[in-house]
CSV table of C-alpha atoms in Angstrom, one decimal:
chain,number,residue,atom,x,y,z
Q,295,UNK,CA,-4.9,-18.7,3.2
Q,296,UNK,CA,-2.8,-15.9,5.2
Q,297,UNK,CA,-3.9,-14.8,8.5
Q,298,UNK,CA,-3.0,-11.9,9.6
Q,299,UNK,CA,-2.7,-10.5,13.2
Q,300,UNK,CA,-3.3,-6.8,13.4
Q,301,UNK,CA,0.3,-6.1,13.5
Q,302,UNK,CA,0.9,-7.6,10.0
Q,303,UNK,CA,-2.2,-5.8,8.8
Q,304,UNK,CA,-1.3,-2.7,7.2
Q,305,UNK,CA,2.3,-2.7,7.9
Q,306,UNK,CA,4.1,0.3,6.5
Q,307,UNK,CA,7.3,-1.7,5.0
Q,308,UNK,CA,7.5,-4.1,2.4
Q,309,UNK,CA,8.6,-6.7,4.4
Q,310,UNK,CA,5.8,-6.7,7.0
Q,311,UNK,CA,3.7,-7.3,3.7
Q,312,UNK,CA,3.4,-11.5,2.3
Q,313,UNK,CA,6.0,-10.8,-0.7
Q,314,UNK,CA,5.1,-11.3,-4.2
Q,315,UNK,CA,6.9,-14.7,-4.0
Q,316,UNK,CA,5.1,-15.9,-1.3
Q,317,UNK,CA,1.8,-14.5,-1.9
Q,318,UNK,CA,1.8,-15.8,-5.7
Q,319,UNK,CA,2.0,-19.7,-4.0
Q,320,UNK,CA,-0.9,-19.4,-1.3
Q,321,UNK,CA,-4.0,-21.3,-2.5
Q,322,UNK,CA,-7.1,-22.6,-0.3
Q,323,UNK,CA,-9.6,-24.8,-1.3
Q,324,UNK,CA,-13.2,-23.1,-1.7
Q,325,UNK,CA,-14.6,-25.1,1.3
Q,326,UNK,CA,-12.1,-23.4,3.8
Q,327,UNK,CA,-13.4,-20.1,3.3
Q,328,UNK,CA,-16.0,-19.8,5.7
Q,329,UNK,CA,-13.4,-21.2,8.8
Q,330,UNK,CA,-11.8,-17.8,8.6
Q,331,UNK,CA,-13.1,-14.4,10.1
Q,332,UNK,CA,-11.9,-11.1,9.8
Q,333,UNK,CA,-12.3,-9.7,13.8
Q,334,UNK,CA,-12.2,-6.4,15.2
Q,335,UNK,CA,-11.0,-4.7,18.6
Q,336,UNK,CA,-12.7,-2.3,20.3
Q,337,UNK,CA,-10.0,0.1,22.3
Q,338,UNK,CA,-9.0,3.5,24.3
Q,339,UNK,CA,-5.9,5.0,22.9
Q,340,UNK,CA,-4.7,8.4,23.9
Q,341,UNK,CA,-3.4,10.5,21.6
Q,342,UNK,CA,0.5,11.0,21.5
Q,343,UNK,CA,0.3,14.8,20.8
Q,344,UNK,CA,-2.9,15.7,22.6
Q,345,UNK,CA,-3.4,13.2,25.1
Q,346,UNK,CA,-7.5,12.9,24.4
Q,347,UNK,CA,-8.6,9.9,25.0
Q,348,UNK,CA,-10.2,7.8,21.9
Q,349,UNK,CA,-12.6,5.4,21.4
Q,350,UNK,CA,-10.9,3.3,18.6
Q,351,UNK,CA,-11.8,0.0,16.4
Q,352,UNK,CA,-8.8,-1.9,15.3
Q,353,UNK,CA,-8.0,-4.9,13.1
Q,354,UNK,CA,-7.7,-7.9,15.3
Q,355,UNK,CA,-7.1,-10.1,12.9
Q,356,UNK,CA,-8.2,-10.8,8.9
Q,357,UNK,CA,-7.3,-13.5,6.6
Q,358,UNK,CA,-6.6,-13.3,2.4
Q,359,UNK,CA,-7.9,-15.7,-0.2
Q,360,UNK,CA,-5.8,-15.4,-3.4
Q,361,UNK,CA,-3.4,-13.6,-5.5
Q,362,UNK,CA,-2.7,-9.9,-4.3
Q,363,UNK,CA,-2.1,-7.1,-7.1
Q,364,UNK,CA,1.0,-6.4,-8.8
Q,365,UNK,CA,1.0,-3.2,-6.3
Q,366,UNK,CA,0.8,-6.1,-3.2
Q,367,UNK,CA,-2.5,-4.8,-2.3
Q,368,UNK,CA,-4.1,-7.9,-1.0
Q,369,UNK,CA,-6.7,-9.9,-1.9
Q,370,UNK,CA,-10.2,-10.1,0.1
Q,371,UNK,CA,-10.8,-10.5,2.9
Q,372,UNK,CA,-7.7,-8.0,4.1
Q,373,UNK,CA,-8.6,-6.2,1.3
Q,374,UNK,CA,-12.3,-4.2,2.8
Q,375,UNK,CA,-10.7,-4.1,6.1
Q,376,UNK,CA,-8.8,-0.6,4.9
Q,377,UNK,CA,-11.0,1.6,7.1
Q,378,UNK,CA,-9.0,0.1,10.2
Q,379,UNK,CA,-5.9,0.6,9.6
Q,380,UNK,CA,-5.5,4.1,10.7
Q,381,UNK,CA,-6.9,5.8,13.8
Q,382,UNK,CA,-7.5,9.6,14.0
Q,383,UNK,CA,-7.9,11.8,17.0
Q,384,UNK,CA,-11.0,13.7,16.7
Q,385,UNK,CA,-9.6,16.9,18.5
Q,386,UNK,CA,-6.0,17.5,16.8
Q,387,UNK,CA,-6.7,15.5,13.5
Q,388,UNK,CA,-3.5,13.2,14.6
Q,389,UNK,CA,-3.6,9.8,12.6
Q,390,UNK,CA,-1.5,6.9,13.4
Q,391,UNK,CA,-1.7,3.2,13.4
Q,392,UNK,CA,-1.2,3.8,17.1
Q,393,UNK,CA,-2.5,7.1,18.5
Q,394,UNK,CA,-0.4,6.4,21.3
Q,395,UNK,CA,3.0,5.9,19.1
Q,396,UNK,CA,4.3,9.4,18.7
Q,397,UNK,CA,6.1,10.3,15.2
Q,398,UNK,CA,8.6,13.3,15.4
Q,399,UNK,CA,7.7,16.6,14.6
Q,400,UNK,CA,3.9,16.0,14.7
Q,401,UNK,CA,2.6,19.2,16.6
Q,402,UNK,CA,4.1,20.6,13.6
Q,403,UNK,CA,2.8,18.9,11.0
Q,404,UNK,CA,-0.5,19.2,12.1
Q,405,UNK,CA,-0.5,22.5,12.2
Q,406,UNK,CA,1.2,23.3,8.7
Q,407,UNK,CA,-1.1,24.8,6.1
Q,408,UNK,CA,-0.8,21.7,3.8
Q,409,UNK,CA,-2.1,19.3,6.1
Q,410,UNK,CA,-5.1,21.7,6.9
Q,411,UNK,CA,-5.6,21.6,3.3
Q,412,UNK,CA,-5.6,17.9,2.7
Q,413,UNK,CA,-8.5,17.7,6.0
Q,414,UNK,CA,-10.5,20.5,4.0
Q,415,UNK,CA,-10.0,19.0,0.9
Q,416,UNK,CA,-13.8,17.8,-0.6
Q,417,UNK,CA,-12.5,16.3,-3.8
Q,418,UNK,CA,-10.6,13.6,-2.4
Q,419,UNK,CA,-12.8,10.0,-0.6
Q,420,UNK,CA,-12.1,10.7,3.4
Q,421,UNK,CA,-10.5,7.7,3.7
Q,422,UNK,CA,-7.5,8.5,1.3
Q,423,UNK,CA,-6.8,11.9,2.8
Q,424,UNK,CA,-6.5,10.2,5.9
Q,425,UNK,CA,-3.9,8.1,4.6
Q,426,UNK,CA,-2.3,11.3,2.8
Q,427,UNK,CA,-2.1,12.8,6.2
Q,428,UNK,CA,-0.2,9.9,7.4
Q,429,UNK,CA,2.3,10.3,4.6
Q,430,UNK,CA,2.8,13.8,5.7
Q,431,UNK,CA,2.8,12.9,8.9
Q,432,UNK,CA,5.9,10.4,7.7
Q,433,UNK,CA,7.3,12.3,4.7
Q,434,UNK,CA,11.1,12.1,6.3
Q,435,UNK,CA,10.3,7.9,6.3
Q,436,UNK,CA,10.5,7.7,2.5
Q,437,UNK,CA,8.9,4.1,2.1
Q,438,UNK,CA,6.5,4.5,4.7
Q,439,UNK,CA,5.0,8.0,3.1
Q,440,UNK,CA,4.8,6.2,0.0
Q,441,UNK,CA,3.6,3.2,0.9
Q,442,UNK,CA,0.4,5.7,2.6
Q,443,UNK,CA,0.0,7.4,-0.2
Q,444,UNK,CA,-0.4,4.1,-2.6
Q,445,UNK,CA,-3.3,2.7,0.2
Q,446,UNK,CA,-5.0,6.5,-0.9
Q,447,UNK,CA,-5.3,5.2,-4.3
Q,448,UNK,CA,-6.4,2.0,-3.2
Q,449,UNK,CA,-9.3,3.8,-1.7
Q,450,UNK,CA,-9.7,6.1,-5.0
Q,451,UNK,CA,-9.8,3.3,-6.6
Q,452,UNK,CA,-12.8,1.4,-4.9
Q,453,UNK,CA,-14.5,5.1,-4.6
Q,454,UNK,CA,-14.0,5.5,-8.8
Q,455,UNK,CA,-12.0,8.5,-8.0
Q,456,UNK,CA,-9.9,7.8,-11.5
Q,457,UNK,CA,-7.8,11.2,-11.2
Q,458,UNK,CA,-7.4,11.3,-7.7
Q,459,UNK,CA,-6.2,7.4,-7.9
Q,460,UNK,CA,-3.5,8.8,-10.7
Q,461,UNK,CA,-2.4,11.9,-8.2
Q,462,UNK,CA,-2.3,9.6,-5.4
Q,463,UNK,CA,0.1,6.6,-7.5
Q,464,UNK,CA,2.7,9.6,-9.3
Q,465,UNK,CA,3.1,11.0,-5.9
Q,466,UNK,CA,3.6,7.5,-4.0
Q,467,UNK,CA,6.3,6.7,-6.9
Q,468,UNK,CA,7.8,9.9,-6.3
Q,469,UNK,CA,8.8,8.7,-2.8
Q,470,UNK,CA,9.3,5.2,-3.7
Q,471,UNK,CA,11.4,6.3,-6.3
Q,472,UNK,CA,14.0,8.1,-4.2
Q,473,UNK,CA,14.5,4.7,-2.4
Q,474,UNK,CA,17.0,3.4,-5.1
Q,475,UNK,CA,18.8,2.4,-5.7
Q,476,UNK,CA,17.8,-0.8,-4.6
Q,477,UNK,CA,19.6,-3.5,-2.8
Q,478,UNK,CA,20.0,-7.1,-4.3
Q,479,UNK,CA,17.5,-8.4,-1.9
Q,480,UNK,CA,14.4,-10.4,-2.3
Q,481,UNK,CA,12.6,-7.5,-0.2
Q,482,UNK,CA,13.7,-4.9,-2.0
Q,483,UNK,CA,13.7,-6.4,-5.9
Q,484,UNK,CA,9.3,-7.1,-4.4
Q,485,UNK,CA,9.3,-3.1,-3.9
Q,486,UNK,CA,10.9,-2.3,-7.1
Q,487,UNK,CA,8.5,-4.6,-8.9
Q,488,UNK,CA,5.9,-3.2,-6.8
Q,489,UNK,CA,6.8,-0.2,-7.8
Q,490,UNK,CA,6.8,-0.7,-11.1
Q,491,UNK,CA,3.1,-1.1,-11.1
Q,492,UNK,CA,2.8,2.4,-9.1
Q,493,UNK,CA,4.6,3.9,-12.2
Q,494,UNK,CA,2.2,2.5,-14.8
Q,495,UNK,CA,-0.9,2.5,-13.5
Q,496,UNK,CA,0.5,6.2,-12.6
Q,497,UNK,CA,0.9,7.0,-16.7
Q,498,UNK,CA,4.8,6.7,-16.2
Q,499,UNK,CA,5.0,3.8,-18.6
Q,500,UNK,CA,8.6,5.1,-19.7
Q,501,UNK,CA,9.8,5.3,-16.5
Q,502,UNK,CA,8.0,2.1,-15.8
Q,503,UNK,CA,9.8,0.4,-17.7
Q,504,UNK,CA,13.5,1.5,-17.1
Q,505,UNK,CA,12.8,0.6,-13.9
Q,506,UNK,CA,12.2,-2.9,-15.3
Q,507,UNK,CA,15.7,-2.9,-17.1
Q,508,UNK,CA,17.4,-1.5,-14.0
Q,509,UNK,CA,16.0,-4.4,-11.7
Q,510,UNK,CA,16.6,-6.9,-14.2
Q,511,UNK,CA,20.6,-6.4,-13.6
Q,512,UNK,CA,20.1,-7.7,-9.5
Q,513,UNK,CA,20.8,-11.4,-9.4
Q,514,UNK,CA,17.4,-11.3,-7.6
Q,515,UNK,CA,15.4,-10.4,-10.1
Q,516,UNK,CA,16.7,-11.9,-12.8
Q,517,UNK,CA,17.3,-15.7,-11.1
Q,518,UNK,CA,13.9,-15.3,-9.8
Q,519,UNK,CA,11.4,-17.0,-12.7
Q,520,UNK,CA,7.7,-15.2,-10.9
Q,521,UNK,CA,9.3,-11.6,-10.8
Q,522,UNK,CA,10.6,-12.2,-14.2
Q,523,UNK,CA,7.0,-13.1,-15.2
Q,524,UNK,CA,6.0,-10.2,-13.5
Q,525,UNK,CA,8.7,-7.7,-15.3
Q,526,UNK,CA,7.4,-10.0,-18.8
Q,527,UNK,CA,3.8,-8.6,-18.1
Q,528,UNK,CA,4.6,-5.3,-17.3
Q,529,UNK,CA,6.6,-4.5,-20.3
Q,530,UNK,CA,3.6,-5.7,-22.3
Q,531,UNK,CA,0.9,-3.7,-20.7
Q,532,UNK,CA,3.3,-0.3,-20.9
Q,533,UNK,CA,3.4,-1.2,-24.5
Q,534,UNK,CA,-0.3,-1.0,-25.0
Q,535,UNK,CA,-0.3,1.7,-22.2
Q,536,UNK,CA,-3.0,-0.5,-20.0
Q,537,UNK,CA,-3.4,1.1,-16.4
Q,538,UNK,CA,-5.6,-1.5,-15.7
Q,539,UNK,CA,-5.6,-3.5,-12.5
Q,540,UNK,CA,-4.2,-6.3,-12.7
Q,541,UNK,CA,-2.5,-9.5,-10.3
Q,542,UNK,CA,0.2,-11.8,-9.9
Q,543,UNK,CA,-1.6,-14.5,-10.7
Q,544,UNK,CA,-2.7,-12.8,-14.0
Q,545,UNK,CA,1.4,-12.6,-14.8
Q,546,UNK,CA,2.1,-15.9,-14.1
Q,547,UNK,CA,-0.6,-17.3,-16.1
Q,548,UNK,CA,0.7,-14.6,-19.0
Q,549,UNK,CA,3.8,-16.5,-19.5
């Protein structure tokens, strides 16, 4: 099992996530389970741009049992625990992590007609336009906007908001894609394959998988026998364009 403190919760770069290496070996036996809670913490923040005070439940800690997706979303119990992770000032519509951590040029953001859009938006689940906003809010922080934008499909995903899910993943790749290219890093070959994933399950398939080809000329991809598992599995479900969810584990054991 991974425990997580609420710092490591929801963090916004790939390396404050367990990587697809790591999370691929985790395993706990069945009668462990119940030992670990998922806690919350009931807190005051004030608001960064408005200075209201807010009553605020945060993730104290959470815990994950098994293999994540091939996106790195994580396996139960982290995975419910998605409601917490951002916190939203009731009087300027700010959302943060933090309300108390200020992010540059928020007054304007907030006040720009596309983020009044995406709060008067009734199409998309609540909880994924909050995470859109935090995109905005972070649109000059290319992985982090992404990153936000991938946790609104997540939630379009759970609501069976098939189309939304699709706008939410092209949009996050969009971002993610302007990341590359990518260094030979263990860190950054997880995002690419990550990414991958976005790409497909996005209906990119073809960009999908030259993505795949371009990752498979860093020495850390293609020395590494789980991501090459990963890229293996990929390939074949762009083939049969599947945008099905699907996990690590379910590469590995796909040979």
């Amino acid at each position: 099992a991974a425990i997580k403190s609420v710092n490591q919760s929801c963090g916004w770069r790939v390396s404050s996530n367990p990587c697809i290496l790591a999370a691929a070996r985790l395993t706990l036996d069945v009668s462990q389970r119940s030992t670990f809670m998922t806690t919350y913490l009931h807190t005051t923040q004030t608001c960064a741009v408005c200075g209201t005070s807010v009553s605020c439940s945060v993730l104290g800690s959470t815990n994950t049992f098994g293999s994540p997706d091939l996106d790195l979303r994580p396996a139960e119990m982290q995975r419910s625990t998605m409601g917490a992770w951002l916190q939203e000032c009731p009087q300027c519509r700010f959302v943060n992590g933090n309300l108390e951590e200020a992010v540059p040029n928020a007054q304007a953001v907030l006040a720009s007609i596309q983020y009044e859009q995406i709060v008067a938006d009734t199409v998309m689940p609540e909880l994924a336009r909050k995470f859109a906003r935090h995109a905005l809010l972070n649109a000059d922080d290319k992985e982090k906007a992404g990153l936000a934008l991938l946790r609104s499909a997540w939630v379009c995903d759970d609501e069976g908001a098939v189309d939304g899910a699709i706008t939410y993943r092209s949009q996050a790749a969009d971002f993610l894609l302007s990341l590359q290219p990518f260094d030979d890093t263990e860190e950054r070959a997880t995002l690419g394959t990550a990414l991958i994933d976005v790409l497909r399950r996005a209906l990119r398939f073809s960009e999908a998988k030259a993505l795949s080809a371009t990752l498979l000329l860093l020495r850390s991809v293609s020395s590494n026998e789980i991501i090459g598992k990963v890229l293996q599995h990929q390939s074949r479900l762009c083939d049969s364009k599947n945008t099905d969810c699907h996990t690590v584990e379910d590469a590995i054991k796909a040979g």
